[in-house]
Amino acid sequence: GQNIDQPTEMTATEGAIVQINCTYQTSGFNGLFWYQQHAGEAPTFLSYNVLDGLEEKGRFSSFLSRSKGYSYLLLKELQMKDSASYLCAVSPPILTGGGNKLTFGTGTQLKVEL
Amino acid sequence: GAGVSQSPSNKVTEKGKDVELRCDPISGHTALYWYRQSLGQGLEFLIYFQGNSAPDKSGLPSDRFSAERTGGSVSTLTIQRTQQEDSAVYLCASYVQGGSGANVLTFGAGSRLTVL
């Protein structure tokens, strides 16, 4: 089975740093995606981790620990436009034949305040 | 096209009516996915196409739901005899091989279905 947990809501202050955690228990695992989704819009790709460690991309970084079934998304120098839902998603092993059938968590709604 | 296009963006229908939702993926993307997003829920996988065939239909919630893809491009998701619990945003995504080896799904903005 698949179980992906992330906090429902978080609030942070403009200019601050926020860490959004994601834990997963899945029957198969290849890699972990983070997507950003503004209300009424398409989810957009932020990051992908397949190996343990930290991937940095501008103000956004993503971390993965395969042994712990744990990932986080780190957002630095928060801006008001970062207010959105952040979706954690797990991709299956390539040989399962499911293409890139992602399993998503329920998303973390981040509110950035002045 | 430049992105994944979905239509209609909003659909309000009466219980018992049939609806068709359309997805136009990024040109050249062979893989296409349908997901459903209900209020307070994560994205729920419905069906996956590789070309015109659907190797995985496991997420379709009932036999009222069907989907097809023609010409390896446009896909239509059909919901027959709609029920109120079908109200959700239906998202379509297509698939590109990323430079880092990631196979990144690119999503459309979705079709919001409201069943009265």
PDB file of C-alpha atoms in Angstrom:
ATOM      1  CA  GLY A   1       0.000   0.000   0.000  1.00  0.00           C
ATOM      2  CA  GLN A   2       0.901   3.647  -0.172  1.00  0.00           C
ATOM      3  CA  ASN A   3       0.855   6.111   2.696  1.00  0.00           C
ATOM      4  CA  ILE A   4       2.198   9.633   2.372  1.00  0.00           C
ATOM      5  CA  ASP A   5       1.920  12.119   5.225  1.00  0.00           C
ATOM      6  CA  GLN A   6       2.491  15.845   5.260  1.00  0.00           C
ATOM      7  CA  PRO A   7       1.137  18.613   7.488  1.00  0.00           C
ATOM      8  CA  THR A   8      -2.159  20.101   6.366  1.00  0.00           C
ATOM      9  CA  GLU A   9      -1.293  23.740   6.963  1.00  0.00           C
ATOM     10  CA  MET A  10       1.683  25.931   7.834  1.00  0.00           C
ATOM     11  CA  THR A  11       2.077  29.652   8.347  1.00  0.00           C
ATOM     12  CA  ALA A  12       5.323  31.595   8.022  1.00  0.00           C
ATOM     13  CA  THR A  13       6.526  35.174   7.797  1.00  0.00           C
ATOM     14  CA  GLU A  14       7.784  36.907   4.689  1.00  0.00           C
ATOM     15  CA  GLY A  15      11.585  36.704   4.515  1.00  0.00           C
ATOM     16  CA  ALA A  16      11.758  33.700   6.837  1.00  0.00           C
ATOM     17  CA  ILE A  17      12.646  30.050   6.183  1.00  0.00           C
ATOM     18  CA  VAL A  18      10.103  27.239   6.294  1.00  0.00           C
ATOM     19  CA  GLN A  19      10.536  23.460   6.148  1.00  0.00           C
ATOM     20  CA  ILE A  20       7.695  21.267   4.916  1.00  0.00           C
ATOM     21  CA  ASN A  21       8.087  17.620   5.878  1.00  0.00           C
ATOM     22  CA  CYS A  22       6.852  14.534   4.077  1.00  0.00           C
ATOM     23  CA  THR A  23       7.019  10.954   5.295  1.00  0.00           C
ATOM     24  CA  TYR A  24       6.126   7.986   3.174  1.00  0.00           C
ATOM     25  CA  GLN A  25       5.520   4.280   3.474  1.00  0.00           C
ATOM     26  CA  THR A  26       5.148   2.723   0.055  1.00  0.00           C
ATOM     27  CA  SER A  27       5.321  -0.745  -1.425  1.00  0.00           C
ATOM     28  CA  GLY A  28       7.834   0.457  -3.980  1.00  0.00           C
ATOM     29  CA  PHE A  29       9.907   3.587  -4.340  1.00  0.00           C
ATOM     30  CA  ASN A  30      11.993   5.154  -7.064  1.00  0.00           C
ATOM     31  CA  GLY A  31      12.055   8.843  -6.257  1.00  0.00           C
ATOM     32  CA  LEU A  32      10.203  11.710  -4.644  1.00  0.00           C
ATOM     33  CA  PHE A  33       8.743  14.809  -6.274  1.00  0.00           C
ATOM     34  CA  TRP A  34       7.649  18.134  -4.868  1.00  0.00           C
ATOM     35  CA  TYR A  35       5.066  20.214  -6.718  1.00  0.00           C
ATOM     36  CA  GLN A  36       3.672  23.679  -6.005  1.00  0.00           C
ATOM     37  CA  GLN A  37       0.007  24.412  -6.642  1.00  0.00           C
ATOM     38  CA  HIS A  38      -1.573  27.858  -6.418  1.00  0.00           C
ATOM     39  CA  ALA A  39      -5.327  27.913  -5.929  1.00  0.00           C
ATOM     40  CA  GLY A  40      -7.157  27.143  -9.149  1.00  0.00           C
ATOM     41  CA  GLU A  41      -3.968  26.478 -11.068  1.00  0.00           C
ATOM     42  CA  ALA A  42      -1.979  23.505 -12.323  1.00  0.00           C
ATOM     43  CA  PRO A  43       0.536  21.830 -10.024  1.00  0.00           C
ATOM     44  CA  THR A  44       4.013  22.861 -11.163  1.00  0.00           C
ATOM     45  CA  PHE A  45       7.203  20.853 -10.740  1.00  0.00           C
ATOM     46  CA  LEU A  46       9.667  22.028  -8.088  1.00  0.00           C
ATOM     47  CA  SER A  47      12.119  19.209  -7.441  1.00  0.00           C
ATOM     48  CA  TYR A  48      12.928  15.539  -7.733  1.00  0.00           C
ATOM     49  CA  ASN A  49      15.105  13.456  -5.406  1.00  0.00           C
ATOM     50  CA  VAL A  50      16.184   9.906  -6.116  1.00  0.00           C
ATOM     51  CA  LEU A  51      19.377   9.748  -4.069  1.00  0.00           C
ATOM     52  CA  ASP A  52      19.817  10.590  -0.396  1.00  0.00           C
ATOM     53  CA  GLY A  53      20.832  14.133   0.329  1.00  0.00           C
ATOM     54  CA  LEU A  54      20.015  17.730  -0.388  1.00  0.00           C
ATOM     55  CA  GLU A  55      19.230  19.176  -3.808  1.00  0.00           C
ATOM     56  CA  GLU A  56      19.410  22.951  -3.946  1.00  0.00           C
ATOM     57  CA  LYS A  57      17.682  25.050  -6.575  1.00  0.00           C
ATOM     58  CA  GLY A  58      17.660  28.762  -5.846  1.00  0.00           C
ATOM     59  CA  ARG A  59      15.449  29.590  -2.864  1.00  0.00           C
ATOM     60  CA  PHE A  60      14.080  26.051  -2.798  1.00  0.00           C
ATOM     61  CA  SER A  61      15.897  22.929  -1.575  1.00  0.00           C
ATOM     62  CA  SER A  62      14.676  19.374  -1.180  1.00  0.00           C
ATOM     63  CA  PHE A  63      16.077  16.608   0.984  1.00  0.00           C
ATOM     64  CA  LEU A  64      15.587  12.867   0.879  1.00  0.00           C
ATOM     65  CA  SER A  65      16.425  10.023   3.246  1.00  0.00           C
ATOM     66  CA  ARG A  66      15.423   6.720   1.641  1.00  0.00           C
ATOM     67  CA  SER A  67      16.221   4.686   4.745  1.00  0.00           C
ATOM     68  CA  LYS A  68      13.940   6.840   6.890  1.00  0.00           C
ATOM     69  CA  GLY A  69      11.196   7.315   4.295  1.00  0.00           C
ATOM     70  CA  TYR A  70      11.485  11.048   4.804  1.00  0.00           C
ATOM     71  CA  SER A  71      11.772  14.161   2.705  1.00  0.00           C
ATOM     72  CA  TYR A  72      11.503  17.871   3.265  1.00  0.00           C
ATOM     73  CA  LEU A  73      11.137  20.956   1.134  1.00  0.00           C
ATOM     74  CA  LEU A  74      12.985  24.014   2.401  1.00  0.00           C
ATOM     75  CA  LEU A  75      11.895  27.450   1.247  1.00  0.00           C
ATOM     76  CA  LYS A  76      14.204  30.367   2.017  1.00  0.00           C
ATOM     77  CA  GLU A  77      13.611  34.133   1.873  1.00  0.00           C
ATOM     78  CA  LEU A  78       9.874  33.570   1.749  1.00  0.00           C
ATOM     79  CA  GLN A  79       7.823  35.803  -0.509  1.00  0.00           C
ATOM     80  CA  MET A  80       4.076  36.402  -0.494  1.00  0.00           C
ATOM     81  CA  LYS A  81       3.840  34.620  -3.841  1.00  0.00           C
ATOM     82  CA  ASP A  82       5.064  31.430  -2.145  1.00  0.00           C
ATOM     83  CA  SER A  83       1.630  31.094  -0.517  1.00  0.00           C
ATOM     84  CA  ALA A  84       0.391  27.897  -2.150  1.00  0.00           C
ATOM     85  CA  SER A  85      -0.146  24.203  -1.595  1.00  0.00           C
ATOM     86  CA  TYR A  86       2.986  22.035  -1.686  1.00  0.00           C
ATOM     87  CA  LEU A  87       2.468  18.459  -2.828  1.00  0.00           C
ATOM     88  CA  CYS A  88       4.768  15.575  -2.019  1.00  0.00           C
ATOM     89  CA  ALA A  89       4.589  12.644  -4.459  1.00  0.00           C
ATOM     90  CA  VAL A  90       6.308   9.268  -4.711  1.00  0.00           C
ATOM     91  CA  SER A  91       7.155   7.563  -7.999  1.00  0.00           C
ATOM     92  CA  PRO A  92       7.204   3.780  -8.336  1.00  0.00           C
ATOM     93  CA  PRO A  93      10.081   1.582  -9.455  1.00  0.00           C
ATOM     94  CA  ILE A  94      10.566   1.867 -13.195  1.00  0.00           C
ATOM     95  CA  LEU A  95      10.010  -1.821 -13.858  1.00  0.00           C
ATOM     96  CA  THR A  96       6.490  -1.861 -12.390  1.00  0.00           C
ATOM     97  CA  GLY A  97       5.197  -0.738 -15.755  1.00  0.00           C
ATOM     98  CA  GLY A  98       3.254   2.151 -14.333  1.00  0.00           C
ATOM     99  CA  GLY A  99       5.200   4.742 -16.221  1.00  0.00           C
ATOM    100  CA  ASN A 100       5.519   7.587 -13.818  1.00  0.00           C
ATOM    101  CA  LYS A 101       2.302   6.977 -11.875  1.00  0.00           C
ATOM    102  CA  LEU A 102       2.804   9.270  -8.939  1.00  0.00           C
ATOM    103  CA  THR A 103       1.152   8.792  -5.566  1.00  0.00           C
ATOM    104  CA  PHE A 104       0.469  12.131  -3.906  1.00  0.00           C
ATOM    105  CA  GLY A 105       0.121  13.283  -0.333  1.00  0.00           C
ATOM    106  CA  THR A 106      -2.793  15.554   0.537  1.00  0.00           C
ATOM    107  CA  GLY A 107      -0.627  18.653   0.266  1.00  0.00           C
ATOM    108  CA  THR A 108       0.530  21.309   2.733  1.00  0.00           C
ATOM    109  CA  GLN A 109      -1.180  24.681   2.458  1.00  0.00           C
ATOM    110  CA  LEU A 110       1.465  27.331   3.174  1.00  0.00           C
ATOM    111  CA  LYS A 111       0.390  30.835   4.093  1.00  0.00           C
ATOM    112  CA  VAL A 112       3.045  33.547   4.021  1.00  0.00           C
ATOM    113  CA  GLU A 113       2.227  36.587   6.139  1.00  0.00           C
ATOM    114  CA  LEU A 114       3.771  40.040   6.432  1.00  0.00           C
TER     115      LEU A 114
ATOM    116  CA  GLY B   1       0.910  23.252 -27.692  1.00  0.00           C
ATOM    117  CA  ALA B   2       3.098  24.939 -25.130  1.00  0.00           C
ATOM    118  CA  GLY B   3       1.357  23.346 -22.184  1.00  0.00           C
ATOM    119  CA  VAL B   4      -1.329  20.853 -21.251  1.00  0.00           C
ATOM    120  CA  SER B   5      -4.713  22.250 -22.142  1.00  0.00           C
ATOM    121  CA  GLN B   6      -7.967  21.112 -20.540  1.00  0.00           C
ATOM    122  CA  SER B   7     -11.552  21.960 -21.289  1.00  0.00           C
ATOM    123  CA  PRO B   8     -13.974  22.941 -20.014  1.00  0.00           C
ATOM    124  CA  SER B   9     -12.325  24.759 -17.141  1.00  0.00           C
ATOM    125  CA  ASN B  10     -15.607  24.660 -15.234  1.00  0.00           C
ATOM    126  CA  LYS B  11     -18.605  22.408 -15.670  1.00  0.00           C
ATOM    127  CA  VAL B  12     -21.803  22.428 -13.656  1.00  0.00           C
ATOM    128  CA  THR B  13     -24.165  19.573 -14.351  1.00  0.00           C
ATOM    129  CA  GLU B  14     -27.208  17.922 -12.876  1.00  0.00           C
ATOM    130  CA  LYS B  15     -27.056  14.573 -11.184  1.00  0.00           C
ATOM    131  CA  GLY B  16     -27.592  11.778 -13.686  1.00  0.00           C
ATOM    132  CA  LYS B  17     -26.214  13.628 -16.707  1.00  0.00           C
ATOM    133  CA  ASP B  18     -23.151  12.519 -18.655  1.00  0.00           C
ATOM    134  CA  VAL B  19     -20.082  14.754 -18.946  1.00  0.00           C
ATOM    135  CA  GLU B  20     -16.993  14.727 -21.145  1.00  0.00           C
ATOM    136  CA  LEU B  21     -13.730  16.322 -20.122  1.00  0.00           C
ATOM    137  CA  ARG B  22     -11.000  16.916 -22.665  1.00  0.00           C
ATOM    138  CA  CYS B  23      -7.231  16.986 -22.365  1.00  0.00           C
ATOM    139  CA  ASP B  24      -4.809  18.165 -25.024  1.00  0.00           C
ATOM    140  CA  PRO B  25      -1.297  17.165 -23.888  1.00  0.00           C
ATOM    141  CA  ILE B  26       2.025  18.694 -24.808  1.00  0.00           C
ATOM    142  CA  SER B  27       2.852  17.833 -28.397  1.00  0.00           C
ATOM    143  CA  GLY B  28       4.977  14.700 -28.627  1.00  0.00           C
ATOM    144  CA  HIS B  29       4.284  13.491 -25.089  1.00  0.00           C
ATOM    145  CA  THR B  30       3.397   9.836 -25.365  1.00  0.00           C
ATOM    146  CA  ALA B  31       2.264   9.309 -21.778  1.00  0.00           C
ATOM    147  CA  LEU B  32      -0.897  10.891 -20.410  1.00  0.00           C
ATOM    148  CA  TYR B  33      -2.429  10.670 -16.946  1.00  0.00           C
ATOM    149  CA  TRP B  34      -5.762  11.591 -15.422  1.00  0.00           C
ATOM    150  CA  TYR B  35      -5.972  12.490 -11.740  1.00  0.00           C
ATOM    151  CA  ARG B  36      -8.843  13.674  -9.571  1.00  0.00           C
ATOM    152  CA  GLN B  37      -8.477  16.243  -6.784  1.00  0.00           C
ATOM    153  CA  SER B  38     -11.293  16.506  -4.272  1.00  0.00           C
ATOM    154  CA  LEU B  39     -11.500  19.143  -1.561  1.00  0.00           C
ATOM    155  CA  GLY B  40      -9.073  18.302   1.228  1.00  0.00           C
ATOM    156  CA  GLN B  41      -7.822  15.219  -0.597  1.00  0.00           C
ATOM    157  CA  GLY B  42      -4.611  14.460  -2.413  1.00  0.00           C
ATOM    158  CA  LEU B  43      -4.454  13.900  -6.123  1.00  0.00           C
ATOM    159  CA  GLU B  44      -6.052  10.529  -6.845  1.00  0.00           C
ATOM    160  CA  PHE B  45      -4.779   8.556  -9.842  1.00  0.00           C
ATOM    161  CA  LEU B  46      -7.468   7.537 -12.321  1.00  0.00           C
ATOM    162  CA  ILE B  47      -5.901   6.200 -15.523  1.00  0.00           C
ATOM    163  CA  TYR B  48      -2.663   6.213 -17.508  1.00  0.00           C
ATOM    164  CA  PHE B  49      -2.202   6.100 -21.285  1.00  0.00           C
ATOM    165  CA  GLN B  50       0.903   5.146 -23.185  1.00  0.00           C
ATOM    166  CA  GLY B  51       0.131   6.128 -26.751  1.00  0.00           C
ATOM    167  CA  ASN B  52      -3.489   5.137 -27.345  1.00  0.00           C
ATOM    168  CA  SER B  53      -3.525   2.196 -24.980  1.00  0.00           C
ATOM    169  CA  ALA B  54      -4.273   2.291 -21.265  1.00  0.00           C
ATOM    170  CA  PRO B  55      -1.975  -0.113 -19.397  1.00  0.00           C
ATOM    171  CA  ASP B  56      -3.336   1.032 -16.052  1.00  0.00           C
ATOM    172  CA  LYS B  57      -6.991   1.818 -15.445  1.00  0.00           C
ATOM    173  CA  SER B  58      -6.855   0.788 -11.817  1.00  0.00           C
ATOM    174  CA  GLY B  59      -7.850   4.176 -10.435  1.00  0.00           C
ATOM    175  CA  LEU B  60     -11.182   4.522 -12.231  1.00  0.00           C
ATOM    176  CA  PRO B  61     -13.671   4.544  -9.330  1.00  0.00           C
ATOM    177  CA  SER B  62     -16.559   2.807 -11.085  1.00  0.00           C
ATOM    178  CA  ASP B  63     -17.750   1.616 -14.474  1.00  0.00           C
ATOM    179  CA  ARG B  64     -19.407   5.009 -14.941  1.00  0.00           C
ATOM    180  CA  PHE B  65     -15.938   6.360 -15.656  1.00  0.00           C
ATOM    181  CA  SER B  66     -14.165   5.742 -18.947  1.00  0.00           C
ATOM    182  CA  ALA B  67     -11.427   7.382 -20.944  1.00  0.00           C
ATOM    183  CA  GLU B  68     -10.010   7.147 -24.407  1.00  0.00           C
ATOM    184  CA  ARG B  69      -7.147   8.603 -26.312  1.00  0.00           C
ATOM    185  CA  THR B  70      -6.976   8.928 -30.065  1.00  0.00           C
ATOM    186  CA  GLY B  71      -4.054   9.600 -32.370  1.00  0.00           C
ATOM    187  CA  GLY B  72      -1.702   9.448 -29.421  1.00  0.00           C
ATOM    188  CA  SER B  73      -2.763  12.954 -28.521  1.00  0.00           C
ATOM    189  CA  VAL B  74      -6.107  14.224 -27.211  1.00  0.00           C
ATOM    190  CA  SER B  75      -7.808  12.295 -24.418  1.00  0.00           C
ATOM    191  CA  THR B  76     -11.404  12.400 -23.246  1.00  0.00           C
ATOM    192  CA  LEU B  77     -12.587  11.377 -19.782  1.00  0.00           C
ATOM    193  CA  THR B  78     -16.283  10.503 -19.729  1.00  0.00           C
ATOM    194  CA  ILE B  79     -18.396  10.245 -16.606  1.00  0.00           C
ATOM    195  CA  GLN B  80     -21.830   8.725 -17.132  1.00  0.00           C
ATOM    196  CA  ARG B  81     -24.817   9.270 -14.859  1.00  0.00           C
ATOM    197  CA  THR B  82     -22.900  11.722 -12.704  1.00  0.00           C
ATOM    198  CA  GLN B  83     -23.290  11.640  -8.936  1.00  0.00           C
ATOM    199  CA  GLN B  84     -22.620  14.391  -6.397  1.00  0.00           C
ATOM    200  CA  GLU B  85     -19.529  12.568  -5.145  1.00  0.00           C
ATOM    201  CA  ASP B  86     -18.026  12.990  -8.619  1.00  0.00           C
ATOM    202  CA  SER B  87     -17.640  16.710  -7.911  1.00  0.00           C
ATOM    203  CA  ALA B  88     -13.917  17.427  -8.021  1.00  0.00           C
ATOM    204  CA  VAL B  89     -11.180  18.944 -10.125  1.00  0.00           C
ATOM    205  CA  TYR B  90     -10.049  16.549 -12.850  1.00  0.00           C
ATOM    206  CA  LEU B  91      -6.415  17.069 -13.740  1.00  0.00           C
ATOM    207  CA  CYS B  92      -4.610  15.803 -16.795  1.00  0.00           C
ATOM    208  CA  ALA B  93      -0.835  15.490 -17.057  1.00  0.00           C
ATOM    209  CA  SER B  94       1.628  14.468 -19.730  1.00  0.00           C
ATOM    210  CA  TYR B  95       5.099  13.158 -19.413  1.00  0.00           C
ATOM    211  CA  VAL B  96       8.514  14.417 -20.391  1.00  0.00           C
ATOM    212  CA  GLN B  97      11.946  12.907 -19.828  1.00  0.00           C
ATOM    213  CA  GLY B  98      13.788  15.352 -17.607  1.00  0.00           C
ATOM    214  CA  GLY B  99      17.459  16.207 -18.023  1.00  0.00           C
ATOM    215  CA  SER B 100      18.226  14.918 -14.552  1.00  0.00           C
ATOM    216  CA  GLY B 101      16.620  11.586 -15.316  1.00  0.00           C
ATOM    217  CA  ALA B 102      13.401  12.587 -13.632  1.00  0.00           C
ATOM    218  CA  ASN B 103      10.290  11.842 -15.616  1.00  0.00           C
ATOM    219  CA  VAL B 104       8.396  15.018 -14.874  1.00  0.00           C
ATOM    220  CA  LEU B 105       4.637  15.169 -15.183  1.00  0.00           C
ATOM    221  CA  THR B 106       3.377  18.477 -16.544  1.00  0.00           C
ATOM    222  CA  PHE B 107      -0.165  19.203 -15.424  1.00  0.00           C
ATOM    223  CA  GLY B 108      -3.014  21.135 -16.936  1.00  0.00           C
ATOM    224  CA  ALA B 109      -5.041  23.589 -14.855  1.00  0.00           C
ATOM    225  CA  GLY B 110      -7.865  21.062 -14.554  1.00  0.00           C
ATOM    226  CA  SER B 111     -11.579  20.865 -15.185  1.00  0.00           C
ATOM    227  CA  ARG B 112     -13.674  21.710 -12.147  1.00  0.00           C
ATOM    228  CA  LEU B 113     -16.814  19.552 -12.144  1.00  0.00           C
ATOM    229  CA  THR B 114     -19.757  20.385  -9.925  1.00  0.00           C
ATOM    230  CA  VAL B 115     -22.656  17.953  -9.818  1.00  0.00           C
ATOM    231  CA  LEU B 116     -25.826  19.447  -8.372  1.00  0.00           C
TER     232      LEU B 116
END
